[in-house]
């Protein structure tokens, strides 16, 4: 390949660029990004950056030395508009085109929005510019903050806002936050973290609309109540950025459909990170964005799938001073038990706990709160068991 284009100056995009050079690719490398910022780390946006404990320089994923070593052409502040039918040309919004032999799609996802969320005081938290705007608003003094959505972004943002002294209410339409990820029993434990942090948690109730003319003043709920609000943070999930690929030869369904090796229906096009639906699963986690590029680049340079992405899913979250870690694949019907530590009034006791999800006598997933070392041992066990299972599946 003479030219490889990475569309998306994201975490996954940077890791793909590193892998290309590490795996011996010495041709032309083009990186297209819709933001003017050079690649940065997103997890701190809802935590240390929002609270002022980190600045923009600490978010940077590359420094001047690495940027020079990558030897890439950076096209920042411009969106990709289309990929031609054969995947050989990337069309940009400003009219330019990039002829290429290989493409790495790393366009990530965008925050879901609510109707009427153009009011001043209504925020999403996905990009550095989002975080800058929210941080500036929160610095103006005590505010009544309503966080819509109790997922990881919502919970982390609520935790950060609470630590800054604001009055926080989290609204979650489901009976408990994080039920899809953790199951009802452990979701209840995480709900207790909100209460322990002094945050009001409203569950089983949706949002019908936002109040205000130019600036938001309240949030209307499906139960008839209106929550007064000076600031509203919408954290209701993300949508994979695939609109620019409509009309291409790629298969799109909740992201860019790929095989287990991140290879799309076009062998010269791979996808990684939040936009990639790999082997039927799309994972919006830091770990996936950093592990998938190695496999994807190997297959891109080979011209077909020679390696698969088979890592055990892993994610973490920092909320109210607690570190939550999860690894594995939980399914409805799994039983869960506290293997180490204990709960106190439904919340993690001092020292945290480790829980195991089990099915047919086997551990399928592990969850830990403030138990990093036992968690890492259990995570390694999961990875070892998964590897043994893969071996058994290919041996007649």
GROMACS .gro file of C-alpha atoms in nm:
model
  396
    1UNK     CA    1   0.000   0.000   0.000
    2UNK     CA    2   0.132   0.342  -0.093
    3UNK     CA    3  -0.126   0.546   0.105
    4UNK     CA    4  -0.332   0.464   0.414
    5UNK     CA    5  -0.592   0.710   0.540
    6UNK     CA    6  -0.720   0.707   0.897
    7UNK     CA    7  -1.056   0.881   0.919
    8UNK     CA    8  -1.090   0.995   1.278
    9UNK     CA    9  -0.820   1.167   1.485
   10UNK     CA   10  -0.941   0.975   1.787
   11UNK     CA   11  -0.791   0.742   2.048
   12UNK     CA   12  -0.849   0.448   1.814
   13UNK     CA   13  -0.714   0.651   1.523
   14UNK     CA   14  -0.389   0.734   1.704
   15UNK     CA   15  -0.340   0.372   1.806
   16UNK     CA   16  -0.398   0.267   1.445
   17UNK     CA   17  -0.133   0.514   1.329
   18UNK     CA   18   0.113   0.379   1.586
   19UNK     CA   19   0.041   0.023   1.479
   20UNK     CA   20   0.092   0.101   1.113
   21UNK     CA   21   0.441   0.233   1.180
   22UNK     CA   22   0.519  -0.039   1.437
   23UNK     CA   23   0.419  -0.309   1.189
   24UNK     CA   24   0.653  -0.171   0.924
   25UNK     CA   25   0.427   0.044   0.708
   26UNK     CA   26   0.646   0.326   0.575
   27UNK     CA   27   0.417   0.474   0.312
   28UNK     CA   28   0.207   0.789   0.310
   29UNK     CA   29  -0.015   0.819   0.618
   30UNK     CA   30  -0.306   1.065   0.625
   31UNK     CA   31  -0.512   1.135   0.939
   32UNK     CA   32  -0.844   1.317   0.899
   33UNK     CA   33  -1.016   1.468   1.203
   34UNK     CA   34  -1.332   1.677   1.231
   35UNK     CA   35  -1.205   1.863   1.539
   36UNK     CA   36  -0.932   2.125   1.529
   37UNK     CA   37  -0.770   1.966   1.835
   38UNK     CA   38  -0.499   1.707   1.800
   39UNK     CA   39  -0.602   1.370   1.948
   40UNK     CA   40  -0.683   1.373   2.318
   41UNK     CA   41  -0.798   1.129   2.586
   42UNK     CA   42  -1.172   1.143   2.653
   43UNK     CA   43  -1.221   0.961   2.988
   44UNK     CA   44  -1.079   1.251   3.196
   45UNK     CA   45  -1.329   1.495   3.041
   46UNK     CA   46  -1.603   1.393   3.284
   47UNK     CA   47  -1.364   1.363   3.578
   48UNK     CA   48  -1.035   1.545   3.640
   49UNK     CA   49  -1.072   1.788   3.350
   50UNK     CA   50  -1.424   1.891   3.447
   51UNK     CA   51  -1.320   1.950   3.807
   52UNK     CA   52  -1.011   2.147   3.708
   53UNK     CA   53  -0.754   1.892   3.828
   54UNK     CA   54  -0.626   1.839   3.472
   55UNK     CA   55  -0.565   2.075   3.181
   56UNK     CA   56  -0.558   2.032   2.805
   57UNK     CA   57  -0.189   1.944   2.793
   58UNK     CA   58  -0.253   1.644   3.019
   59UNK     CA   59  -0.521   1.515   2.780
   60UNK     CA   60  -0.291   1.505   2.477
   61UNK     CA   61  -0.233   1.157   2.335
   62UNK     CA   62   0.079   1.251   2.140
   63UNK     CA   63   0.367   1.491   2.188
   64UNK     CA   64   0.578   1.672   1.933
   65UNK     CA   65   0.836   1.393   1.921
   66UNK     CA   66   0.584   1.118   1.851
   67UNK     CA   67   0.399   1.334   1.600
   68UNK     CA   68   0.723   1.376   1.407
   69UNK     CA   69   0.797   1.003   1.426
   70UNK     CA   70   0.455   0.913   1.288
   71UNK     CA   71   0.524   1.128   0.983
   72UNK     CA   72   0.154   1.169   0.909
   73UNK     CA   73  -0.032   1.436   0.715
   74UNK     CA   74  -0.286   1.582   0.957
   75UNK     CA   75  -0.607   1.717   0.805
   76UNK     CA   76  -0.785   1.860   1.110
   77UNK     CA   77  -1.104   2.061   1.139
   78UNK     CA   78  -1.260   1.894   0.836
   79UNK     CA   79  -1.517   1.615   0.816
   80UNK     CA   80  -1.514   1.321   0.582
   81UNK     CA   81  -1.820   1.346   0.359
   82UNK     CA   82  -1.813   1.016   0.171
   83UNK     CA   83  -1.616   0.705   0.080
   84UNK     CA   84  -1.631   0.605  -0.282
   85UNK     CA   85  -1.786   0.272  -0.378
   86UNK     CA   86  -1.453   0.093  -0.405
   87UNK     CA   87  -1.313   0.247  -0.089
   88UNK     CA   88  -1.026   0.411  -0.276
   89UNK     CA   89  -1.113   0.779  -0.223
   90UNK     CA   90  -1.216   0.975   0.085
   91UNK     CA   91  -1.417   1.286   0.004
   92UNK     CA   92  -1.394   1.577   0.249
   93UNK     CA   93  -1.647   1.847   0.336
   94UNK     CA   94  -1.421   2.123   0.207
   95UNK     CA   95  -1.414   1.969  -0.142
   96UNK     CA   96  -1.077   1.799  -0.118
   97UNK     CA   97  -1.032   1.431  -0.193
   98UNK     CA   98  -0.776   1.185  -0.060
   99UNK     CA   99  -0.682   0.899  -0.290
  100UNK     CA  100  -0.586   0.601  -0.081
  101UNK     CA  101  -0.509   0.231  -0.093
  102UNK     CA  102  -0.630   0.150   0.257
  103UNK     CA  103  -0.873   0.309   0.502
  104UNK     CA  104  -0.902   0.285   0.880
  105UNK     CA  105  -1.242   0.410   0.995
  106UNK     CA  106  -1.211   0.554   1.346
  107UNK     CA  107  -1.483   0.820   1.345
  108UNK     CA  108  -1.619   0.725   1.685
  109UNK     CA  109  -1.965   0.825   1.802
  110UNK     CA  110  -2.159   1.141   1.881
  111UNK     CA  111  -2.370   1.216   2.185
  112UNK     CA  112  -2.742   1.156   2.149
  113UNK     CA  113  -2.942   1.474   2.181
  114UNK     CA  114  -3.287   1.574   2.302
  115UNK     CA  115  -3.539   1.784   2.109
  116UNK     CA  116  -3.507   2.143   2.222
  117UNK     CA  117  -3.161   2.103   2.368
  118UNK     CA  118  -3.038   2.412   2.183
  119UNK     CA  119  -3.131   2.618   2.490
  120UNK     CA  120  -2.843   2.784   2.671
  121UNK     CA  121  -2.743   2.580   2.973
  122UNK     CA  122  -2.805   2.243   2.803
  123UNK     CA  123  -2.491   2.036   2.748
  124UNK     CA  124  -2.364   1.705   2.624
  125UNK     CA  125  -2.020   1.578   2.725
  126UNK     CA  126  -1.841   1.401   2.445
  127UNK     CA  127  -1.573   1.634   2.313
  128UNK     CA  128  -1.312   1.866   2.456
  129UNK     CA  129  -1.517   2.167   2.343
  130UNK     CA  130  -1.818   2.021   2.527
  131UNK     CA  131  -1.611   1.989   2.843
  132UNK     CA  132  -1.468   2.340   2.812
  133UNK     CA  133  -1.815   2.491   2.778
  134UNK     CA  134  -1.955   2.294   3.073
  135UNK     CA  135  -1.654   2.365   3.295
  136UNK     CA  136  -1.685   2.737   3.228
  137UNK     CA  137  -2.055   2.736   3.316
  138UNK     CA  138  -2.001   2.541   3.637
  139UNK     CA  139  -1.737   2.792   3.747
  140UNK     CA  140  -1.996   3.072   3.773
  141UNK     CA  141  -2.120   2.962   4.114
  142UNK     CA  142  -2.361   2.710   4.270
  143UNK     CA  143  -2.609   2.572   4.019
  144UNK     CA  144  -2.902   2.334   4.012
  145UNK     CA  145  -2.782   2.063   3.777
  146UNK     CA  146  -3.005   1.795   3.625
  147UNK     CA  147  -2.825   1.505   3.461
  148UNK     CA  148  -3.045   1.312   3.218
  149UNK     CA  149  -2.922   0.953   3.198
  150UNK     CA  150  -2.760   0.743   3.470
  151UNK     CA  151  -2.507   0.560   3.254
  152UNK     CA  152  -2.133   0.592   3.299
  153UNK     CA  153  -2.101   0.941   3.150
  154UNK     CA  154  -2.402   1.065   3.345
  155UNK     CA  155  -2.283   0.912   3.671
  156UNK     CA  156  -1.926   1.038   3.634
  157UNK     CA  157  -2.043   1.387   3.543
  158UNK     CA  158  -2.287   1.393   3.835
  159UNK     CA  159  -2.007   1.286   4.067
  160UNK     CA  160  -1.778   1.561   3.941
  161UNK     CA  161  -2.048   1.829   3.963
  162UNK     CA  162  -2.131   1.718   4.316
  163UNK     CA  163  -1.765   1.745   4.420
  164UNK     CA  164  -1.772   2.104   4.295
  165UNK     CA  165  -2.055   2.187   4.535
  166UNK     CA  166  -2.350   2.196   4.297
  167UNK     CA  167  -2.697   2.055   4.367
  168UNK     CA  168  -2.740   1.745   4.149
  169UNK     CA  169  -3.037   1.537   4.037
  170UNK     CA  170  -2.987   1.236   3.809
  171UNK     CA  171  -3.288   1.123   3.604
  172UNK     CA  172  -3.284   0.765   3.473
  173UNK     CA  173  -3.573   0.618   3.273
  174UNK     CA  174  -3.491   0.260   3.375
  175UNK     CA  175  -3.575   0.127   3.723
  176UNK     CA  176  -3.202   0.142   3.804
  177UNK     CA  177  -2.900   0.293   3.629
  178UNK     CA  178  -2.654   0.058   3.455
  179UNK     CA  179  -2.887  -0.244   3.454
  180UNK     CA  180  -2.788  -0.351   3.097
  181UNK     CA  181  -2.420  -0.353   3.190
  182UNK     CA  182  -2.430  -0.484   3.549
  183UNK     CA  183  -2.766  -0.653   3.606
  184UNK     CA  184  -3.022  -0.547   3.866
  185UNK     CA  185  -2.836  -0.659   4.180
  186UNK     CA  186  -2.513  -0.475   4.111
  187UNK     CA  187  -2.691  -0.180   3.948
  188UNK     CA  188  -2.861  -0.128   4.284
  189UNK     CA  189  -2.518  -0.107   4.447
  190UNK     CA  190  -2.410   0.164   4.203
  191UNK     CA  191  -2.736   0.350   4.264
  192UNK     CA  192  -2.639   0.356   4.631
  193UNK     CA  193  -2.320   0.540   4.538
  194UNK     CA  194  -2.532   0.832   4.413
  195UNK     CA  195  -2.722   0.851   4.739
  196UNK     CA  196  -2.402   0.822   4.941
  197UNK     CA  197  -2.259   1.109   4.736
  198UNK     CA  198  -2.552   1.334   4.823
  199UNK     CA  199  -2.705   1.321   4.476
  200UNK     CA  200  -3.080   1.284   4.420
  201UNK     CA  201  -3.157   0.986   4.195
  202UNK     CA  202  -3.492   0.975   4.012
  203UNK     CA  203  -3.550   0.638   3.842
  204UNK     CA  204  -3.828   0.480   3.639
  205UNK     CA  205  -3.916   0.823   3.503
  206UNK     CA  206  -3.847   0.969   3.162
  207UNK     CA  207  -3.815   1.325   3.031
  208UNK     CA  208  -4.089   1.483   2.822
  209UNK     CA  209  -3.916   1.810   2.750
  210UNK     CA  210  -3.707   2.105   2.861
  211UNK     CA  211  -3.842   2.436   2.987
  212UNK     CA  212  -3.712   2.781   2.908
  213UNK     CA  213  -3.706   3.038   2.630
  214UNK     CA  214  -3.344   3.130   2.563
  215UNK     CA  215  -3.200   2.956   2.870
  216UNK     CA  216  -3.310   2.630   3.028
  217UNK     CA  217  -3.508   2.666   3.350
  218UNK     CA  218  -3.644   2.317   3.412
  219UNK     CA  219  -3.689   1.956   3.305
  220UNK     CA  220  -4.038   1.810   3.261
  221UNK     CA  221  -4.075   1.447   3.367
  222UNK     CA  222  -4.320   1.180   3.252
  223UNK     CA  223  -4.470   1.162   3.604
  224UNK     CA  224  -4.585   1.524   3.578
  225UNK     CA  225  -4.313   1.682   3.786
  226UNK     CA  226  -4.084   1.962   3.675
  227UNK     CA  227  -3.731   1.974   3.810
  228UNK     CA  228  -3.589   2.328   3.830
  229UNK     CA  229  -3.256   2.349   3.653
  230UNK     CA  230  -2.988   2.606   3.578
  231UNK     CA  231  -2.776   2.349   3.394
  232UNK     CA  232  -2.885   2.031   3.215
  233UNK     CA  233  -2.643   1.760   3.107
  234UNK     CA  234  -2.777   1.509   2.854
  235UNK     CA  235  -2.609   1.171   2.889
  236UNK     CA  236  -2.841   0.933   2.704
  237UNK     CA  237  -2.588   0.741   2.502
  238UNK     CA  238  -2.409   0.787   2.173
  239UNK     CA  239  -2.470   0.726   1.803
  240UNK     CA  240  -2.189   0.582   1.585
  241UNK     CA  241  -2.066   0.832   1.326
  242UNK     CA  242  -2.155   0.647   1.007
  243UNK     CA  243  -2.368   0.905   0.819
  244UNK     CA  244  -2.075   0.984   0.589
  245UNK     CA  245  -2.064   0.617   0.483
  246UNK     CA  246  -2.426   0.593   0.367
  247UNK     CA  247  -2.421   0.496   0.001
  248UNK     CA  248  -2.082   0.328   0.022
  249UNK     CA  249  -2.030  -0.044  -0.022
  250UNK     CA  250  -1.998  -0.093   0.355
  251UNK     CA  251  -2.261  -0.266   0.567
  252UNK     CA  252  -2.395  -0.036   0.840
  253UNK     CA  253  -2.598  -0.147   1.140
  254UNK     CA  254  -2.529   0.011   1.478
  255UNK     CA  255  -2.188   0.103   1.342
  256UNK     CA  256  -1.969  -0.032   1.064
  257UNK     CA  257  -2.016  -0.407   1.044
  258UNK     CA  258  -1.687  -0.597   1.062
  259UNK     CA  259  -1.578  -0.954   1.107
  260UNK     CA  260  -1.391  -1.063   1.420
  261UNK     CA  261  -1.075  -0.908   1.275
  262UNK     CA  262  -1.221  -0.556   1.229
  263UNK     CA  263  -1.233  -0.610   0.850
  264UNK     CA  264  -1.535  -0.469   0.666
  265UNK     CA  265  -1.699  -0.598   0.350
  266UNK     CA  266  -1.413  -0.426   0.166
  267UNK     CA  267  -1.078  -0.592   0.253
  268UNK     CA  268  -0.892  -0.262   0.216
  269UNK     CA  269  -1.117  -0.096   0.476
  270UNK     CA  270  -1.110  -0.173   0.849
  271UNK     CA  271  -1.294  -0.009   1.139
  272UNK     CA  272  -1.192   0.038   1.502
  273UNK     CA  273  -1.320   0.195   1.821
  274UNK     CA  274  -1.668   0.323   1.902
  275UNK     CA  275  -1.781   0.318   1.538
  276UNK     CA  276  -1.691  -0.048   1.478
  277UNK     CA  277  -1.938  -0.333   1.524
  278UNK     CA  278  -1.685  -0.616   1.551
  279UNK     CA  279  -1.821  -0.967   1.530
  280UNK     CA  280  -2.170  -0.841   1.612
  281UNK     CA  281  -2.066  -0.627   1.911
  282UNK     CA  282  -1.997  -0.255   1.938
  283UNK     CA  283  -1.809  -0.158   2.255
  284UNK     CA  284  -1.773   0.208   2.353
  285UNK     CA  285  -1.481   0.150   2.585
  286UNK     CA  286  -1.124   0.281   2.605
  287UNK     CA  287  -0.983  -0.071   2.609
  288UNK     CA  288  -1.151  -0.169   2.282
  289UNK     CA  289  -1.026   0.146   2.113
  290UNK     CA  290  -0.668   0.067   2.212
  291UNK     CA  291  -0.668  -0.309   2.146
  292UNK     CA  292  -0.859  -0.335   1.818
  293UNK     CA  293  -0.612  -0.131   1.607
  294UNK     CA  294  -0.335  -0.392   1.637
  295UNK     CA  295  -0.557  -0.662   1.488
  296UNK     CA  296  -0.715  -0.428   1.234
  297UNK     CA  297  -0.381  -0.302   1.102
  298UNK     CA  298  -0.239  -0.654   1.076
  299UNK     CA  299  -0.536  -0.757   0.862
  300UNK     CA  300  -0.533  -0.437   0.657
  301UNK     CA  301  -0.169  -0.486   0.562
  302UNK     CA  302  -0.227  -0.855   0.491
  303UNK     CA  303  -0.525  -0.778   0.266
  304UNK     CA  304  -0.751  -1.026   0.448
  305UNK     CA  305  -0.833  -1.148   0.797
  306UNK     CA  306  -0.540  -1.333   0.949
  307UNK     CA  307  -0.596  -1.234   1.313
  308UNK     CA  308  -0.904  -1.181   1.529
  309UNK     CA  309  -0.983  -0.947   1.818
  310UNK     CA  310  -1.061  -1.184   2.101
  311UNK     CA  311  -0.990  -0.984   2.417
  312UNK     CA  312  -1.223  -1.016   2.716
  313UNK     CA  313  -1.433  -0.694   2.735
  314UNK     CA  314  -1.320  -0.458   3.010
  315UNK     CA  315  -1.426  -0.114   3.130
  316UNK     CA  316  -1.390   0.103   3.437
  317UNK     CA  317  -1.557   0.408   3.586
  318UNK     CA  318  -1.471   0.652   3.865
  319UNK     CA  319  -1.771   0.772   4.067
  320UNK     CA  320  -1.792   0.942   4.406
  321UNK     CA  321  -1.438   0.843   4.498
  322UNK     CA  322  -1.494   0.478   4.404
  323UNK     CA  323  -1.320   0.288   4.121
  324UNK     CA  324  -1.562   0.050   3.944
  325UNK     CA  325  -1.407  -0.221   3.721
  326UNK     CA  326  -1.588  -0.479   3.510
  327UNK     CA  327  -1.462  -0.755   3.282
  328UNK     CA  328  -1.636  -1.032   3.090
  329UNK     CA  329  -1.971  -1.085   2.925
  330UNK     CA  330  -2.273  -1.082   3.154
  331UNK     CA  331  -2.602  -1.222   3.028
  332UNK     CA  332  -2.951  -1.217   3.173
  333UNK     CA  333  -2.991  -1.523   3.392
  334UNK     CA  334  -2.637  -1.519   3.528
  335UNK     CA  335  -2.619  -1.546   3.905
  336UNK     CA  336  -2.403  -1.299   4.093
  337UNK     CA  337  -2.237  -1.338   4.432
  338UNK     CA  338  -2.005  -1.128   4.646
  339UNK     CA  339  -1.679  -1.325   4.652
  340UNK     CA  340  -1.475  -1.075   4.855
  341UNK     CA  341  -1.569  -0.781   5.078
  342UNK     CA  342  -1.922  -0.684   5.166
  343UNK     CA  343  -2.196  -0.426   5.131
  344UNK     CA  344  -2.310  -0.174   5.391
  345UNK     CA  345  -2.669  -0.048   5.355
  346UNK     CA  346  -2.661  -0.158   4.993
  347UNK     CA  347  -2.342   0.034   4.911
  348UNK     CA  348  -1.981  -0.089   4.902
  349UNK     CA  349  -1.831  -0.103   5.249
  350UNK     CA  350  -1.488   0.036   5.325
  351UNK     CA  351  -1.241  -0.171   5.128
  352UNK     CA  352  -1.490  -0.238   4.848
  353UNK     CA  353  -1.589  -0.577   4.713
  354UNK     CA  354  -1.544  -0.825   4.429
  355UNK     CA  355  -1.848  -0.991   4.269
  356UNK     CA  356  -1.852  -1.287   4.032
  357UNK     CA  357  -2.115  -1.350   3.768
  358UNK     CA  358  -2.164  -1.721   3.707
  359UNK     CA  359  -2.338  -1.951   3.460
  360UNK     CA  360  -2.331  -2.332   3.458
  361UNK     CA  361  -2.062  -2.333   3.725
  362UNK     CA  362  -1.828  -2.099   3.532
  363UNK     CA  363  -1.739  -1.736   3.594
  364UNK     CA  364  -1.860  -1.524   3.305
  365UNK     CA  365  -1.777  -1.177   3.438
  366UNK     CA  366  -1.635  -0.999   3.740
  367UNK     CA  367  -1.717  -0.665   3.899
  368UNK     CA  368  -1.504  -0.487   4.155
  369UNK     CA  369  -1.538  -0.167   4.351
  370UNK     CA  370  -1.209  -0.052   4.505
  371UNK     CA  371  -1.053  -0.400   4.485
  372UNK     CA  372  -0.799  -0.356   4.202
  373UNK     CA  373  -0.561  -0.642   4.277
  374UNK     CA  374  -0.823  -0.918   4.325
  375UNK     CA  375  -0.997  -0.782   4.017
  376UNK     CA  376  -0.684  -0.809   3.802
  377UNK     CA  377  -0.635  -1.170   3.913
  378UNK     CA  378  -0.997  -1.251   3.825
  379UNK     CA  379  -0.963  -1.072   3.492
  380UNK     CA  380  -0.658  -1.280   3.405
  381UNK     CA  381  -0.854  -1.594   3.493
  382UNK     CA  382  -1.130  -1.488   3.254
  383UNK     CA  383  -0.878  -1.425   2.976
  384UNK     CA  384  -0.713  -1.763   3.036
  385UNK     CA  385  -1.048  -1.946   3.037
  386UNK     CA  386  -1.157  -1.765   2.722
  387UNK     CA  387  -0.834  -1.867   2.549
  388UNK     CA  388  -0.881  -2.230   2.650
  389UNK     CA  389  -1.239  -2.221   2.525
  390UNK     CA  390  -1.122  -2.088   2.187
  391UNK     CA  391  -0.868  -2.368   2.162
  392UNK     CA  392  -1.136  -2.628   2.238
  393UNK     CA  393  -1.365  -2.479   1.977
  394UNK     CA  394  -1.112  -2.528   1.695
  395UNK     CA  395  -0.987  -2.874   1.796
  396UNK     CA  396  -1.208  -3.153   1.651
   0.00000   0.00000   0.00000
